[in-house]
Coordinates of N, CA and C in Angstrom, one line a residue:
M15 N -42.9 -8.2 3.3 CA -41.5 -8.7 3.3 C -40.9 -8.6 1.9
R16 N -41.7 -8.9 0.9 CA -41.2 -8.8 -0.5 C -40.9 -7.4 -0.9
K17 N -41.6 -6.4 -0.4 CA -41.3 -5.0 -0.7 C -40.0 -4.6 -0.1
K18 N -39.7 -5.0 1.2 CA -38.4 -4.7 1.8 C -37.3 -5.3 1.0
R19 N -37.4 -6.5 0.6 CA -36.4 -7.2 -0.1 C -36.1 -6.5 -1.5
S20 N -37.2 -6.1 -2.1 CA -37.0 -5.4 -3.4 C -36.3 -4.0 -3.2
I21 N -36.7 -3.3 -2.2 CA -36.0 -2.0 -1.9 C -34.5 -2.3 -1.6
F22 N -34.2 -3.3 -0.8 CA -32.8 -3.6 -0.5 C -32.0 -3.9 -1.8
F23 N -32.5 -4.7 -2.7 CA -31.8 -5.0 -3.9 C -31.7 -3.8 -4.8
C24 N -32.7 -3.0 -4.9 CA -32.6 -1.8 -5.7 C -31.5 -0.9 -5.2
C25 N -31.5 -0.7 -3.9 CA -30.5 0.2 -3.3 C -29.1 -0.4 -3.5
F26 N -29.0 -1.7 -3.3 CA -27.7 -2.4 -3.5 C -27.2 -2.1 -4.9
W27 N -28.0 -2.3 -5.9 CA -27.5 -2.2 -7.3 C -27.3 -0.7 -7.7
I28 N -28.0 0.2 -7.0 CA -27.8 1.6 -7.3 C -26.5 2.1 -6.7
F29 N -26.2 1.7 -5.5 CA -25.0 2.2 -4.8 C -23.8 1.4 -5.1
L30 N -23.9 0.2 -5.7 CA -22.7 -0.6 -5.9 C -21.6 0.1 -6.7
P31 N -22.0 0.8 -7.8 CA -20.9 1.5 -8.6 C -20.2 2.6 -7.8
I32 N -20.9 3.2 -6.8 CA -20.3 4.3 -6.0 C -19.3 3.7 -5.0
Y33 N -19.5 2.5 -4.4 CA -18.6 1.9 -3.5 C -18.1 0.6 -4.0
P34 N -17.1 0.7 -4.9 CA -16.5 -0.5 -5.5 C -15.8 -1.4 -4.5
L35 N -15.8 -2.7 -4.7 CA -15.1 -3.6 -3.9 C -13.6 -3.7 -4.3
F36 N -12.8 -3.3 -3.4 CA -11.3 -3.3 -3.7 C -10.7 -4.6 -3.3
S37 N -9.8 -5.0 -4.1 CA -9.0 -6.2 -3.7 C -7.6 -5.8 -3.5
L38 N -7.4 -4.8 -2.6 CA -6.1 -4.2 -2.3 C -5.6 -4.8 -0.9
T39 N -4.4 -5.1 -0.9 CA -3.8 -5.6 0.4 C -2.4 -5.1 0.6
V40 N -2.0 -5.0 1.8 CA -0.6 -4.6 2.2 C 0.2 -6.0 2.2
T41 N 1.3 -6.1 1.5 CA 2.0 -7.3 1.5 C 3.4 -7.2 2.2
E42 N 3.9 -6.0 2.4 CA 5.2 -5.9 3.1 C 5.4 -4.4 3.5
V43 N 6.0 -4.3 4.7 CA 6.3 -2.9 5.2 C 7.7 -2.9 5.7
M44 N 8.4 -1.8 5.6 CA 9.7 -1.5 6.2 C 9.5 -0.4 7.1
T45 N 9.4 -0.7 8.4 CA 9.1 0.4 9.4 C 10.3 0.9 10.1
D46 N 11.4 0.1 10.2 CA 12.6 0.5 11.0 C 13.9 0.1 10.2
P47 N 14.3 0.8 9.2 CA 15.5 0.5 8.5 C 16.7 0.8 9.4
D48 N 17.4 -0.2 9.8 CA 18.5 -0.1 10.8 C 19.7 0.6 10.2
S49 N 20.0 0.3 8.9 CA 21.3 0.7 8.4 C 21.2 2.1 7.7
H50 N 20.1 2.7 7.7 CA 19.9 4.0 7.0 C 19.0 4.9 7.9
P51 N 19.0 6.2 7.7 CA 18.1 7.1 8.5 C 16.6 6.6 8.3
D52 N 15.9 6.5 9.4 CA 14.5 6.0 9.4 C 13.6 6.8 8.5
F53 N 13.7 8.1 8.6 CA 12.8 8.9 7.9 C 12.9 8.8 6.4
R54 N 13.9 8.2 5.8 CA 14.1 8.1 4.4 C 13.7 6.8 3.7
L55 N 13.9 5.7 4.5 CA 13.7 4.4 3.8 C 12.5 3.6 4.3
E56 N 11.6 4.2 5.0 CA 10.4 3.5 5.3 C 9.5 3.3 4.0
W57 N 8.9 2.2 3.9 CA 8.1 2.0 2.7 C 7.0 0.9 3.0
V58 N 6.0 1.0 2.1 CA 4.8 0.1 2.1 C 4.6 -0.5 0.7
E59 N 4.5 -1.8 0.7 CA 4.2 -2.5 -0.6 C 2.7 -2.9 -0.6
L60 N 2.0 -2.5 -1.7 CA 0.6 -2.8 -1.9 C 0.4 -3.8 -3.0
Y61 N -0.6 -4.6 -3.0 CA -0.9 -5.6 -4.1 C -2.3 -5.5 -4.5
N62 N -2.5 -5.4 -5.8 CA -3.9 -5.4 -6.4 C -4.2 -6.8 -6.8
N63 N -5.1 -7.4 -6.0 CA -5.5 -8.8 -6.3 C -6.8 -8.9 -7.1
S64 N -6.9 -8.1 -8.1 CA -8.1 -8.2 -9.0 C -7.7 -8.2 -10.4
S65 N -8.6 -8.5 -11.3 CA -8.3 -8.6 -12.7 C -8.4 -7.3 -13.5
S66 N -8.6 -6.2 -12.7 CA -8.7 -4.9 -13.3 C -7.6 -4.0 -12.7
P67 N -7.1 -3.0 -13.5 CA -6.2 -2.0 -12.9 C -6.9 -1.2 -11.8
L68 N -6.2 -0.8 -10.8 CA -6.7 0.0 -9.7 C -6.1 1.4 -9.7
S69 N -6.8 2.4 -10.0 CA -6.3 3.8 -10.0 C -6.5 4.4 -8.6
M70 N -5.4 4.8 -8.1 CA -5.5 5.4 -6.7 C -5.0 6.9 -6.8
E71 N -5.7 7.7 -7.5 CA -5.4 9.1 -7.7 C -5.9 9.9 -6.4
N72 N -5.0 10.6 -5.8 CA -5.3 11.5 -4.7 C -5.7 10.7 -3.5
W73 N -5.2 9.5 -3.3 CA -5.5 8.7 -2.1 C -4.5 9.0 -1.0
T74 N -4.7 8.5 0.2 CA -3.7 8.7 1.3 C -3.3 7.4 2.0
V75 N -2.1 7.4 2.5 CA -1.7 6.4 3.4 C -1.4 7.1 4.8
N76 N -2.1 6.7 5.8 CA -2.0 7.4 7.1 C -2.0 8.9 7.0
G77 N -2.8 9.4 6.1 CA -3.0 10.8 5.9 C -2.1 11.5 4.9
A78 N -1.1 10.8 4.5 CA -0.1 11.3 3.5 C -0.6 11.0 2.1
P79 N -0.8 12.1 1.2 CA -1.3 11.8 -0.1 C -0.3 11.1 -1.0
F80 N -0.9 10.3 -2.0 CA -0.1 9.7 -3.0 C -1.0 9.4 -4.2
S81 N -0.5 9.1 -5.3 CA -1.2 8.7 -6.5 C -0.4 7.7 -7.3
M82 N -1.1 6.6 -7.7 CA -0.5 5.6 -8.5 C -1.6 4.7 -9.1
T83 N -1.3 3.9 -10.1 CA -2.1 2.9 -10.6 C -1.4 1.6 -10.5
L84 N -2.2 0.6 -10.0 CA -1.6 -0.8 -9.9 C -2.3 -1.6 -11.0
E85 N -1.6 -2.2 -11.8 CA -2.1 -3.1 -12.9 C -2.7 -4.3 -12.2
A86 N -3.5 -5.1 -12.9 CA -4.1 -6.3 -12.4 C -3.1 -7.2 -11.9
Y87 N -3.3 -7.8 -10.7 CA -2.4 -8.8 -10.1 C -1.0 -8.3 -10.1
S88 N -0.8 -7.0 -9.6 CA 0.5 -6.4 -9.6 C 0.7 -5.6 -8.3
C89 N 1.9 -5.3 -8.0 CA 2.2 -4.5 -6.8 C 2.8 -3.2 -7.1
G90 N 2.9 -2.4 -6.1 CA 3.5 -1.1 -6.1 C 4.0 -0.7 -4.8
V91 N 4.9 0.3 -4.7 CA 5.5 0.7 -3.5 C 5.3 2.1 -3.2
I92 N 4.9 2.4 -2.0 CA 4.8 3.8 -1.5 C 6.0 4.0 -0.6
V93 N 6.9 5.0 -0.8 CA 8.1 5.2 -0.1 C 8.1 6.6 0.5
R94 N 8.9 6.7 1.6 CA 9.1 8.0 2.3 C 9.9 9.0 1.4
Q95 N 11.0 8.5 0.8 CA 11.8 9.3 -0.1 C 12.2 8.5 -1.3
A96 N 11.7 8.9 -2.5 CA 11.9 8.1 -3.7 C 13.3 8.3 -4.3
E97 N 13.8 9.5 -4.3 CA 15.0 9.7 -5.0 C 16.0 10.6 -4.2
G98 N 17.2 10.6 -4.6 CA 18.2 11.4 -3.8 C 19.1 10.5 -2.9
E99 N 19.9 11.1 -2.2 CA 20.9 10.4 -1.3 C 20.1 9.6 -0.2
D100 N 20.5 8.4 0.1 CA 19.8 7.5 1.0 C 18.3 7.4 0.8
S101 N 17.9 7.4 -0.5 CA 16.5 7.2 -0.9 C 16.2 5.7 -1.2
F102 N 15.0 5.4 -1.4 CA 14.6 4.1 -1.8 C 15.3 3.7 -3.1
A103 N 15.3 4.5 -4.1 CA 15.9 4.2 -5.4 C 17.4 4.0 -5.3
S104 N 18.0 4.8 -4.4 CA 19.5 4.7 -4.3 C 19.9 3.4 -3.6
V105 N 19.1 2.9 -2.7 CA 19.4 1.7 -1.9 C 18.9 0.4 -2.6
Y106 N 17.6 0.5 -3.0 CA 16.9 -0.7 -3.5 C 16.7 -0.8 -5.0
G107 N 16.8 0.3 -5.7 CA 16.5 0.4 -7.1 C 17.6 0.9 -8.0
N108 N 17.2 1.3 -9.2 CA 18.2 1.9 -10.1 C 17.9 3.3 -10.5
Q109 N 17.1 4.0 -9.7 CA 16.8 5.4 -9.9 C 16.0 5.6 -11.2
N110 N 15.1 4.7 -11.6 CA 14.3 4.9 -12.8 C 12.8 5.1 -12.5
G111 N 12.4 5.3 -11.3 CA 11.0 5.5 -10.9 C 10.1 4.3 -10.8
V112 N 10.7 3.1 -11.1 CA 10.0 1.9 -10.9 C 10.8 1.0 -10.0
W113 N 10.2 -0.1 -9.6 CA 10.9 -1.0 -8.7 C 10.6 -2.5 -9.1
G114 N 11.6 -3.3 -8.9 CA 11.5 -4.8 -9.1 C 12.8 -5.5 -8.9
D115 N 12.6 -6.8 -8.6 CA 13.8 -7.6 -8.3 C 14.4 -8.2 -9.6
A116 N 13.7 -8.2 -10.7 CA 14.2 -8.8 -11.9 C 13.9 -7.8 -13.1
P117 N 14.6 -8.0 -14.2 CA 14.4 -7.1 -15.3 C 12.9 -7.0 -15.8
G118 N 12.2 -8.1 -15.7 CA 10.8 -8.0 -16.1 C 9.8 -7.4 -15.1
E119 N 10.3 -7.1 -13.9 CA 9.5 -6.5 -12.9 C 9.7 -5.0 -12.9
E120 N 8.6 -4.3 -13.2 CA 8.7 -2.9 -13.1 C 7.4 -2.4 -12.5
Y121 N 7.4 -2.2 -11.2 CA 6.3 -1.8 -10.4 C 6.4 -0.3 -10.1
P122 N 5.2 0.4 -10.0 CA 5.3 1.8 -9.6 C 5.9 2.0 -8.3
C123 N 6.6 3.1 -8.1 CA 7.2 3.5 -6.9 C 6.9 5.0 -6.7
V124 N 6.1 5.3 -5.7 CA 5.7 6.7 -5.5 C 6.1 7.2 -4.1
Q125 N 6.2 8.5 -4.0 CA 6.6 9.1 -2.8 C 5.4 9.6 -2.0
A126 N 5.4 9.5 -0.7 CA 4.4 10.0 0.2 C 5.1 10.4 1.5
S127 N 4.7 11.4 2.2 CA 5.3 11.9 3.4 C 4.8 11.0 4.6
L128 N 5.0 9.7 4.5 CA 4.5 8.8 5.5 C 5.5 8.6 6.6
S129 N 5.0 8.3 7.8 CA 5.9 8.0 8.9 C 5.3 6.8 9.6
L130 N 6.1 5.7 9.7 CA 5.6 4.4 10.3 C 6.1 4.2 11.7
V131 N 5.3 3.8 12.5 CA 5.7 3.5 13.9 C 6.5 2.2 14.0
N132 N 7.7 2.3 14.6 CA 8.6 1.2 14.6 C 8.1 0.0 15.4
G133 N 7.4 0.3 16.5 CA 7.0 -0.7 17.4 C 5.7 -1.4 17.1
G134 N 5.2 -1.3 15.9 CA 3.9 -1.8 15.5 C 2.9 -0.7 15.4
G135 N 2.0 -0.8 14.5 CA 1.0 0.3 14.3 C 0.0 -0.1 13.3
S136 N -0.7 0.9 12.7 CA -1.7 0.6 11.7 C -1.4 1.4 10.4
L137 N -1.8 0.8 9.3 CA -1.8 1.5 8.0 C -3.3 1.7 7.6
I138 N -3.6 2.9 7.2 CA -4.9 3.2 6.7 C -4.8 3.8 5.3
I139 N -5.3 3.1 4.3 CA -5.3 3.6 3.0 C -6.7 4.1 2.7
A140 N -6.8 5.4 2.3 CA -8.1 6.0 2.1 C -8.2 6.5 0.6
D141 N -9.4 6.5 0.1 CA -9.6 6.9 -1.3 C -9.6 8.5 -1.4
D142 N -9.9 9.0 -2.6 CA -9.9 10.5 -2.7 C -11.0 11.2 -2.0
S143 N -12.0 10.5 -1.5 CA -13.0 11.1 -0.7 C -12.7 11.0 0.8
G144 N -11.6 10.4 1.1 CA -11.2 10.2 2.5 C -11.8 8.9 3.2
I145 N -12.5 8.1 2.4 CA -13.1 6.9 2.9 C -12.1 5.8 3.0
P146 N -11.8 5.2 4.2 CA -10.8 4.1 4.3 C -11.3 2.9 3.4
V147 N -10.3 2.4 2.6 CA -10.6 1.2 1.8 C -9.8 0.1 2.3
L148 N -8.8 0.3 3.1 CA -8.0 -0.7 3.7 C -7.4 -0.2 5.0
Q149 N -7.5 -1.0 6.0 CA -6.9 -0.8 7.3 C -6.3 -2.1 7.8
R150 N -5.0 -2.0 8.1 CA -4.2 -3.2 8.5 C -3.3 -2.9 9.6
D151 N -3.3 -3.6 10.7 CA -2.4 -3.4 11.8 C -1.1 -4.3 11.4
Y152 N 0.0 -3.8 11.8 CA 1.3 -4.5 11.6 C 2.0 -4.6 13.0
P153 N 2.8 -5.7 13.2 CA 3.5 -5.9 14.4 C 4.8 -5.2 14.4
A154 N 5.5 -5.2 15.6 CA 6.8 -4.6 15.7 C 7.8 -5.5 14.9
D155 N 8.8 -4.8 14.3 CA 9.9 -5.5 13.7 C 10.7 -6.3 14.7
E156 N 10.9 -7.5 14.5 CA 11.6 -8.4 15.5 C 13.1 -7.9 15.7
G157 N 13.7 -7.2 14.7 CA 15.0 -6.7 14.9 C 16.1 -7.7 14.9
E158 N 15.9 -8.8 14.3 CA 16.9 -9.9 14.3 C 18.0 -9.6 13.3
T159 N 17.7 -8.9 12.2 CA 18.6 -8.6 11.2 C 18.4 -7.1 10.8
E160 N 19.5 -6.5 10.2 CA 19.4 -5.2 9.7 C 18.3 -5.1 8.6
D161 N 17.6 -4.0 8.6 CA 16.7 -3.7 7.5 C 15.7 -4.9 7.3
N162 N 15.2 -5.4 8.4 CA 14.2 -6.5 8.3 C 12.8 -6.0 8.0
T163 N 12.2 -6.5 6.9 CA 10.9 -6.1 6.6 C 9.8 -7.0 7.2
I164 N 8.6 -6.5 7.3 CA 7.5 -7.3 7.8 C 6.7 -7.7 6.7
C165 N 6.6 -9.0 6.4 CA 5.8 -9.6 5.2 C 4.5 -10.1 5.7
L166 N 3.4 -9.9 4.9 CA 2.1 -10.5 5.2 C 2.0 -11.7 4.3
Y167 N 1.8 -12.9 5.0 CA 1.7 -14.1 4.2 C 0.3 -14.4 3.8
S168 N 0.0 -15.3 2.9 CA -1.3 -15.5 2.3 C -2.3 -15.9 3.3
E169 N -1.9 -16.5 4.4 CA -2.8 -16.9 5.5 C -3.2 -15.7 6.3
G170 N -2.7 -14.5 6.0 CA -3.1 -13.3 6.8 C -2.2 -13.1 8.0
I171 N -1.1 -13.8 8.1 CA -0.2 -13.8 9.3 C 1.1 -13.0 8.9
W172 N 1.5 -12.1 9.7 CA 2.7 -11.3 9.5 C 3.9 -12.2 9.7

């Protein structure tokens, strides 16, 4: 019994650096922008809930590649179209490549060819090896107001 336990702990400590524990979560999604063309304003907000920066080079969201780094305890946005007419930056930002609601908030905003299902679906974030590090289902937009986003609350409820 002692030998099995020793082997387990040795394997655990050897492979731990290969499979880091991510504190990444989806905090908000825009799946069905009513006032603008759907294919341009869909977006996903991610949050890094760890004390270290999270580099996501050559990762994918639902198979669409993207790259960005999230600082510790910070968020970033993956958008369908970052710049140009009817883009995320033209509607929600100031066309400077970052996003935030206040002057001190400057979060990364990167583009990916994502397409989100309006009636509810899944988000799968995979690392550069194609290994899923986050999978989260989201519900349908209730459609009560234009451009209604779906927010994930701290209790894990949309």
